[in-house]
Amino acid sequence: MFKSKIFKLLVLFLLAGSFLIFLNFGLGQDKGQGKAKPPDKGGKPDSCNVKDTPPLFLENVQVATSSNYIYQLKYTSTGYENSWASNKLNSATRAVNIGDADNDGMKEIITTAAYRTGKGKNTPSSQKILMYENGSMGDPDYLGPDVGSTHVMDSIIADADGDGLNELVLARLHHAEVYRWIDQGYVKVWDSRTYDSYVYGVDVGDADNDGTNEIVLSVFQVGGPTILEYIGNDTWGNEQTGESVGISGLDYTKVRDADNDGLNELVAGGNNSTLMIWEYNPVTSAYDNIFISYDLGGFTQGVDAGDIDGDGLNEIVVGTTGDNPMIYILKYDSGTWVDVGSISLAEDGCTQLSVGDLDGDGMDEIAVGRENYGIRIIEYVNQELTITFFFPCGGFLEIG
């Protein structure tokens, strides 16, 4: 009997202590407007070595990559390293960006994740915009409004209306949306029309070389990129489609100077396993298809351009996924684009890639991701393309 009473008292003591800890935790949550802590922090994978990262510090150029976590990869005095990780997201994400999202003069990381709209586990979920600022220990500094249940396929932080301030443009399954930072949060200011097939990619840049930016969408079953001009009053219209090349299976289109003439082209890849390039024709006011590569042996799901070899001129970088995944470097020469280098990705392939000068040496590096396979950084070393860093987590990425 005496032992039974002691046991009961011990149980009551433990329950009371647990309640006090829970109460203290609940009262300690940040209730400030524009801040939130995800309900599912989870744990960070041991294989990524991110258990005790310092606070987020966005400087120079770095990679942000995503899966169920957001990771920051950057070059330091000891080489490339995983320098920060978010707490666990409520869902995997494929849209991650680095840029001045709130126009305060400093970079942030933006992504989206699904959150349930009610308490029950069977209640529907809705996507929210998450922002991580310098100093974040893993929680988002901003958890935006519900933006709908459909997935975000791609996103970009850029000046889409020519006012000198950035917007956030999201590619949703069948349409695009534009958000603007107003006061202390994001407000949706525009919806595109609904397209018949998936909108996989979005970019913003001066596609027609008139001095103002356009929104460029990669609509999967359309034979060319879709270009939308800003026409005022928070509206993008005058829609044009690049000259059709048939069922291209567009995944990504980037606005880049691909031939080093000071004017932009539209550089694209897709499920037709080729590199495709369009150029605005000021005489006809149309986007002409000016180049299609030979079959590169796999879906061209990664494409970008930059100065990879340090000669001051841009090259096009194309990544493939298939039986023999590769990274190809193509350079403009004598009126066309020719192969000037390649490297095998073994069995890993490419879901997305981005180009930028990560180590400050004046030459752009290539960050290549494949969903669920991790990130590789590729650069020229002694005039040879070399994989110089591997990170086993993430897959969708952006250099910024």
Coordinates of C-alpha atoms in Angstrom, one line a residue:
M1 CA 0.0 0.0 0.0
F2 CA 2.8 2.4 0.9
K3 CA 4.6 1.7 -2.4
S4 CA 1.3 2.3 -4.3
K5 CA 0.8 5.7 -2.7
I6 CA 4.4 6.7 -3.5
F7 CA 3.9 5.6 -7.1
K8 CA 0.7 7.6 -7.5
L9 CA 2.4 10.7 -6.0
L10 CA 5.3 10.3 -8.4
V11 CA 2.9 10.1 -11.4
L12 CA 1.0 13.2 -10.3
F13 CA 4.3 15.1 -9.8
L14 CA 5.5 14.2 -13.3
L15 CA 2.2 15.2 -14.9
A16 CA 2.2 18.5 -13.1
G17 CA 5.8 19.2 -14.2
S18 CA 4.9 18.3 -17.8
F19 CA 1.9 20.7 -17.7
L20 CA 4.1 23.6 -16.3
I21 CA 6.7 23.0 -19.1
F22 CA 3.9 22.9 -21.7
L23 CA 2.3 26.1 -20.3
N24 CA 5.6 27.9 -20.2
F25 CA 6.4 26.8 -23.8
G26 CA 3.0 28.0 -25.0
L27 CA 3.3 31.4 -23.3
G28 CA 6.8 31.8 -24.7
Q29 CA 5.8 31.7 -28.4
D30 CA 6.4 34.9 -30.4
K31 CA 3.0 36.5 -31.1
G32 CA 4.4 39.5 -33.1
Q33 CA 2.7 40.2 -36.4
G34 CA 4.5 38.7 -39.4
K35 CA 6.4 36.1 -37.3
A36 CA 5.6 32.4 -36.9
K37 CA 7.1 29.1 -35.8
P38 CA 6.1 26.1 -37.9
P39 CA 4.2 23.6 -35.8
D40 CA 6.4 20.7 -37.0
K41 CA 10.0 21.5 -36.4
G42 CA 11.2 18.0 -36.8
G43 CA 14.8 17.0 -36.8
K44 CA 17.5 17.7 -39.3
P45 CA 19.0 14.7 -41.1
D46 CA 22.3 13.5 -39.6
S47 CA 23.8 12.9 -43.1
C48 CA 23.6 16.7 -43.8
N49 CA 25.5 17.7 -40.6
V50 CA 23.2 20.6 -39.8
K51 CA 22.4 20.0 -36.1
D52 CA 24.2 23.0 -34.8
T53 CA 24.5 25.6 -37.5
P54 CA 25.0 29.3 -36.6
P55 CA 22.4 32.0 -37.3
L56 CA 21.6 32.6 -41.0
F57 CA 23.9 35.2 -42.6
L58 CA 23.3 36.0 -46.2
E59 CA 26.3 37.6 -47.8
N60 CA 28.0 37.8 -51.3
V61 CA 26.7 34.8 -53.3
Q62 CA 25.4 31.6 -52.0
V63 CA 23.1 28.6 -52.8
A64 CA 19.7 28.1 -51.2
T65 CA 18.4 24.5 -51.7
S66 CA 15.2 22.9 -50.5
S67 CA 13.5 19.6 -49.8
N68 CA 11.8 19.3 -46.3
Y69 CA 14.4 21.8 -45.1
I70 CA 16.0 24.9 -46.5
Y71 CA 19.8 24.8 -46.6
Q72 CA 22.3 27.5 -47.2
L73 CA 25.6 26.5 -49.0
K74 CA 28.4 29.0 -49.3
Y75 CA 32.1 29.3 -49.9
T76 CA 34.3 30.0 -46.9
S77 CA 38.0 30.2 -46.2
T78 CA 38.0 26.4 -45.8
G79 CA 36.0 25.7 -48.9
Y80 CA 32.3 25.0 -49.5
E81 CA 30.1 24.2 -46.6
N82 CA 26.6 23.8 -45.4
S83 CA 26.4 27.0 -43.3
W84 CA 22.7 27.0 -42.2
A85 CA 19.5 25.0 -42.2
S86 CA 15.9 25.8 -41.4
N87 CA 13.8 23.8 -39.1
K88 CA 11.7 21.1 -40.8
L89 CA 9.0 22.3 -43.1
N90 CA 5.4 20.9 -43.1
S91 CA 5.9 19.7 -46.6
A92 CA 8.6 19.3 -49.3
T93 CA 9.1 22.4 -51.4
R94 CA 10.6 22.9 -54.9
A95 CA 10.4 26.7 -54.9
V96 CA 13.3 28.5 -53.2
N97 CA 14.9 31.9 -53.9
I98 CA 17.4 34.4 -52.5
G99 CA 16.9 38.1 -53.0
D100 CA 15.6 41.3 -51.4
A101 CA 12.1 40.1 -51.0
D102 CA 10.8 42.9 -48.8
N103 CA 12.8 45.7 -50.4
D104 CA 14.7 46.6 -47.2
G105 CA 18.1 46.5 -48.9
M106 CA 19.1 43.1 -47.5
K107 CA 18.7 39.6 -48.9
E108 CA 16.2 37.1 -47.6
I109 CA 15.4 33.4 -48.5
I110 CA 11.9 32.8 -49.7
T111 CA 10.1 29.4 -50.0
T112 CA 6.6 28.0 -49.7
A113 CA 5.2 25.1 -47.7
A114 CA 1.8 23.5 -47.0
Y115 CA 0.0 24.2 -43.7
R116 CA -3.2 22.7 -42.6
T117 CA -6.2 25.1 -42.4
G118 CA -7.6 23.4 -39.3
K119 CA -6.7 21.3 -36.3
G120 CA -7.7 17.9 -37.6
K121 CA -5.2 15.8 -39.5
N122 CA -7.8 15.3 -42.2
T123 CA -8.4 19.0 -42.8
P124 CA -7.1 20.4 -46.1
S125 CA -3.8 22.2 -46.4
S126 CA -2.9 25.5 -48.0
Q127 CA 0.4 26.9 -49.2
K128 CA 2.0 29.7 -47.3
I129 CA 5.0 32.0 -48.1
L130 CA 7.9 31.7 -45.7
M131 CA 10.7 34.2 -45.4
Y132 CA 14.0 33.7 -43.6
E133 CA 16.1 36.8 -42.7
N134 CA 19.6 37.2 -41.3
G135 CA 19.7 36.0 -37.7
S136 CA 17.2 33.2 -38.2
M137 CA 17.9 30.1 -36.1
G138 CA 15.7 27.9 -38.2
D139 CA 12.2 29.4 -37.9
P140 CA 10.8 31.7 -40.6
D141 CA 10.7 35.4 -39.7
Y142 CA 7.6 35.7 -41.8
L143 CA 4.8 33.2 -42.4
G144 CA 2.6 34.6 -45.1
P145 CA -1.1 34.3 -45.8
D146 CA -2.8 31.3 -47.4
V147 CA -2.0 31.3 -51.1
G148 CA -4.1 28.3 -52.1
S149 CA -3.7 24.6 -52.1
T150 CA -2.0 24.1 -55.5
H151 CA 1.7 23.5 -55.4
V152 CA 4.3 26.1 -56.2
M153 CA 6.4 24.8 -59.1
D154 CA 8.9 27.7 -59.3
S155 CA 9.4 31.2 -58.0
I156 CA 11.5 34.3 -58.5
I157 CA 12.2 37.6 -56.6
A158 CA 12.6 40.3 -59.2
D159 CA 11.4 43.7 -60.4
A160 CA 8.5 42.6 -62.6
D161 CA 6.8 46.0 -63.0
G162 CA 9.8 48.3 -63.5
D163 CA 9.3 50.5 -60.4
G164 CA 12.7 49.6 -59.0
L165 CA 11.3 47.4 -56.2
N166 CA 11.0 43.6 -56.2
E167 CA 7.9 41.4 -56.5
L168 CA 7.6 37.7 -55.8
V169 CA 6.3 35.8 -58.8
L170 CA 5.0 32.2 -58.3
A171 CA 4.5 29.5 -60.9
R172 CA 1.5 27.5 -59.8
L173 CA 0.3 24.3 -61.5
H174 CA -1.8 26.0 -64.2
H175 CA -1.2 29.7 -63.7
A176 CA 1.2 32.4 -62.3
E177 CA 0.7 34.9 -59.5
V178 CA 2.5 38.1 -58.5
Y179 CA 2.8 39.2 -54.8
R180 CA 4.1 42.5 -53.5
W181 CA 5.4 43.3 -50.1
I182 CA 3.1 45.9 -48.6
D183 CA 3.5 47.2 -45.0
Q184 CA 4.5 44.0 -43.1
G185 CA 3.4 41.2 -45.5
Y186 CA 2.8 39.8 -48.9
V187 CA -0.3 40.8 -50.8
K188 CA -1.4 39.1 -54.1
V189 CA -1.8 41.8 -56.8
W190 CA -2.3 39.7 -59.9
D191 CA -3.3 36.3 -61.3
S192 CA -2.5 35.1 -64.8
R193 CA -5.1 33.2 -66.9
T194 CA -5.4 29.5 -66.4
Y195 CA -3.2 27.4 -68.9
D196 CA -4.1 24.0 -70.2
S197 CA -0.9 22.4 -69.0
Y198 CA 1.5 22.8 -66.1
V199 CA 3.4 26.1 -65.6
Y200 CA 6.8 24.6 -64.5
G201 CA 9.1 27.6 -64.6
V202 CA 9.1 31.4 -64.3
D203 CA 11.7 34.0 -64.9
V204 CA 11.7 37.8 -65.0
G205 CA 13.9 39.8 -67.4
D206 CA 14.1 42.1 -70.4
A207 CA 13.0 39.6 -73.0
D208 CA 12.4 42.1 -75.8
N209 CA 15.3 44.4 -74.9
D210 CA 13.1 47.5 -74.6
G211 CA 14.5 48.5 -71.2
T212 CA 11.7 47.0 -69.0
N213 CA 11.3 43.5 -67.7
E214 CA 8.8 40.9 -68.7
I215 CA 7.5 37.8 -67.0
V216 CA 8.5 34.6 -68.9
L217 CA 6.6 31.4 -68.2
S218 CA 7.5 27.8 -69.2
V219 CA 4.1 26.2 -70.0
F220 CA 4.8 22.5 -70.4
Q221 CA 2.9 21.5 -73.5
V222 CA 3.4 24.8 -75.4
G223 CA 5.9 24.9 -78.2
G224 CA 7.7 28.1 -77.0
P225 CA 8.0 30.3 -73.9
T226 CA 5.1 32.5 -72.8
I227 CA 6.0 36.2 -72.4
L228 CA 3.9 38.7 -70.5
E229 CA 4.5 42.5 -70.4
Y230 CA 3.7 44.9 -67.6
I231 CA 0.8 47.1 -68.9
G232 CA 0.1 49.1 -65.8
N233 CA -2.4 48.9 -62.9
D234 CA -0.8 45.7 -61.5
T235 CA -1.6 43.8 -64.7
W236 CA 0.7 41.8 -67.0
G237 CA -0.7 41.2 -70.5
N238 CA 0.0 41.5 -74.2
E239 CA 0.8 37.8 -74.1
Q240 CA 3.1 36.4 -76.7
T241 CA 4.4 32.9 -77.3
G242 CA 7.7 32.1 -78.8
E243 CA 7.8 30.5 -82.3
S244 CA 6.6 26.9 -81.8
V245 CA 9.1 24.0 -82.0
G246 CA 6.4 21.4 -81.5
I247 CA 5.7 19.7 -78.2
S248 CA 8.8 20.9 -76.4
G249 CA 7.8 19.9 -72.8
L250 CA 9.2 23.2 -71.5
D251 CA 10.6 23.0 -67.9
Y252 CA 12.7 26.2 -67.5
T253 CA 13.3 29.3 -69.6
K254 CA 15.9 31.9 -68.6
V255 CA 16.3 35.5 -69.9
R256 CA 20.0 35.7 -70.6
D257 CA 22.5 37.2 -73.1
A258 CA 23.5 33.9 -74.7
D259 CA 25.5 35.3 -77.7
N260 CA 27.3 38.2 -75.9
D261 CA 25.8 40.9 -78.1
G262 CA 24.5 42.9 -75.2
L263 CA 20.9 41.8 -75.9
N264 CA 18.9 39.1 -74.2
E265 CA 17.7 35.8 -75.6
L266 CA 15.4 33.2 -74.1
V267 CA 17.3 30.0 -73.2
A268 CA 15.2 27.0 -72.5
G269 CA 15.2 23.2 -71.8
G270 CA 12.5 20.6 -71.6
N271 CA 11.4 17.0 -72.2
N272 CA 12.4 17.1 -75.9
S273 CA 16.0 16.6 -74.7
T274 CA 17.3 19.7 -76.5
L275 CA 18.6 23.2 -75.7
M276 CA 16.2 25.8 -77.3
I277 CA 16.9 29.5 -77.9
W278 CA 14.5 32.3 -78.9
E279 CA 15.3 35.9 -79.8
Y280 CA 13.0 38.9 -80.0
N281 CA 12.7 40.2 -83.6
P282 CA 12.1 44.0 -83.5
V283 CA 10.9 44.0 -87.1
T284 CA 8.1 41.5 -86.7
S285 CA 7.6 42.0 -82.9
A286 CA 7.8 38.2 -82.6
Y287 CA 10.1 35.8 -80.7
D288 CA 11.9 33.7 -83.3
N289 CA 13.3 30.3 -82.5
I290 CA 17.0 30.7 -83.6
F291 CA 18.5 27.5 -82.3
I292 CA 17.7 23.9 -81.3
S293 CA 20.5 21.6 -80.3
Y294 CA 20.9 17.9 -81.2
D295 CA 19.3 15.4 -78.8
L296 CA 21.4 15.7 -75.6
G297 CA 20.4 12.3 -74.4
G298 CA 18.0 13.2 -71.6
F299 CA 15.4 15.7 -70.5
T300 CA 17.1 19.1 -70.3
Q301 CA 15.6 20.1 -67.0
G302 CA 18.4 22.5 -66.0
V303 CA 19.5 25.5 -68.1
D304 CA 21.3 28.8 -67.3
A305 CA 24.1 31.0 -68.7
G306 CA 27.2 32.8 -67.3
D307 CA 30.9 33.2 -67.6
I308 CA 32.0 29.7 -66.7
D309 CA 35.6 29.8 -68.1
G310 CA 36.5 33.3 -67.0
D311 CA 37.0 34.7 -70.5
G312 CA 34.5 37.5 -69.9
L313 CA 31.9 36.0 -72.2
N314 CA 28.8 34.0 -71.3
E315 CA 28.4 30.3 -71.9
I316 CA 25.2 28.3 -71.8
V317 CA 25.0 25.5 -69.2
V318 CA 22.6 22.6 -69.8
G319 CA 21.9 19.7 -67.4
T320 CA 20.2 16.5 -68.5
T321 CA 18.4 13.6 -66.7
G322 CA 18.3 10.2 -68.3
D323 CA 20.4 7.1 -68.8
N324 CA 23.6 9.1 -69.2
P325 CA 23.0 12.4 -67.3
M326 CA 25.5 15.2 -68.3
I327 CA 26.3 18.8 -67.9
Y328 CA 27.1 20.5 -71.2
I329 CA 28.7 23.8 -71.8
L330 CA 27.9 25.6 -75.1
K331 CA 29.5 28.8 -76.5
Y332 CA 28.4 31.1 -79.3
D333 CA 30.8 30.9 -82.2
S334 CA 30.4 31.9 -85.8
G335 CA 26.6 32.3 -85.7
T336 CA 25.8 29.2 -83.7
W337 CA 26.3 27.5 -80.4
V338 CA 29.0 24.7 -80.1
D339 CA 29.9 22.3 -77.4
V340 CA 33.1 23.4 -75.5
G341 CA 32.9 21.1 -72.5
S342 CA 30.9 18.4 -70.6
I343 CA 31.0 16.3 -67.5
S344 CA 29.1 13.2 -66.5
L345 CA 26.8 13.3 -63.5
A346 CA 27.0 9.5 -63.2
E347 CA 23.6 8.3 -62.2
D348 CA 22.4 11.4 -60.4
G349 CA 21.0 13.7 -63.2
C350 CA 19.7 17.2 -63.0
T351 CA 16.4 18.5 -61.8
Q352 CA 17.5 22.1 -61.7
L353 CA 20.7 24.2 -62.0
S354 CA 21.8 27.7 -61.4
V355 CA 25.0 29.7 -62.2
G356 CA 26.9 32.3 -60.2
D357 CA 30.3 33.3 -58.9
L358 CA 30.2 31.5 -55.5
D359 CA 33.9 31.8 -54.5
G360 CA 34.5 35.3 -55.9
D361 CA 37.2 34.3 -58.4
G362 CA 35.6 36.0 -61.3
M363 CA 34.4 32.7 -62.8
D364 CA 30.9 31.4 -62.4
E365 CA 30.3 28.1 -60.8
I366 CA 27.4 25.7 -61.5
A367 CA 25.1 24.4 -58.8
V368 CA 23.3 21.3 -59.9
G369 CA 20.5 19.7 -58.0
R370 CA 18.5 16.6 -58.4
E371 CA 15.4 16.0 -56.3
N372 CA 16.2 13.6 -53.4
Y373 CA 19.8 13.2 -54.6
G374 CA 21.5 16.3 -53.3
I375 CA 23.6 19.2 -54.7
R376 CA 26.8 19.2 -56.7
I377 CA 29.0 22.3 -57.4
I378 CA 30.9 22.2 -60.7
E379 CA 33.6 24.5 -61.9
Y380 CA 36.6 24.7 -64.2
V381 CA 39.8 23.5 -62.5
N382 CA 42.9 23.5 -64.7
Q383 CA 40.6 24.0 -67.7
E384 CA 38.6 20.9 -66.8
L385 CA 35.1 20.8 -65.5
T386 CA 35.3 19.3 -62.0
I387 CA 32.8 18.4 -59.3
T388 CA 34.3 20.3 -56.3
F389 CA 31.5 19.9 -53.7
F390 CA 28.7 17.4 -52.9
F391 CA 25.9 18.0 -50.4
P392 CA 23.6 15.0 -49.9
C393 CA 20.4 16.9 -49.3
G394 CA 18.0 19.2 -51.1
G395 CA 17.5 19.2 -54.9
F396 CA 15.8 22.3 -56.0
L397 CA 18.0 25.4 -55.7
E398 CA 18.9 28.9 -56.6
I399 CA 22.1 30.9 -56.5
G400 CA 21.7 34.5 -55.2

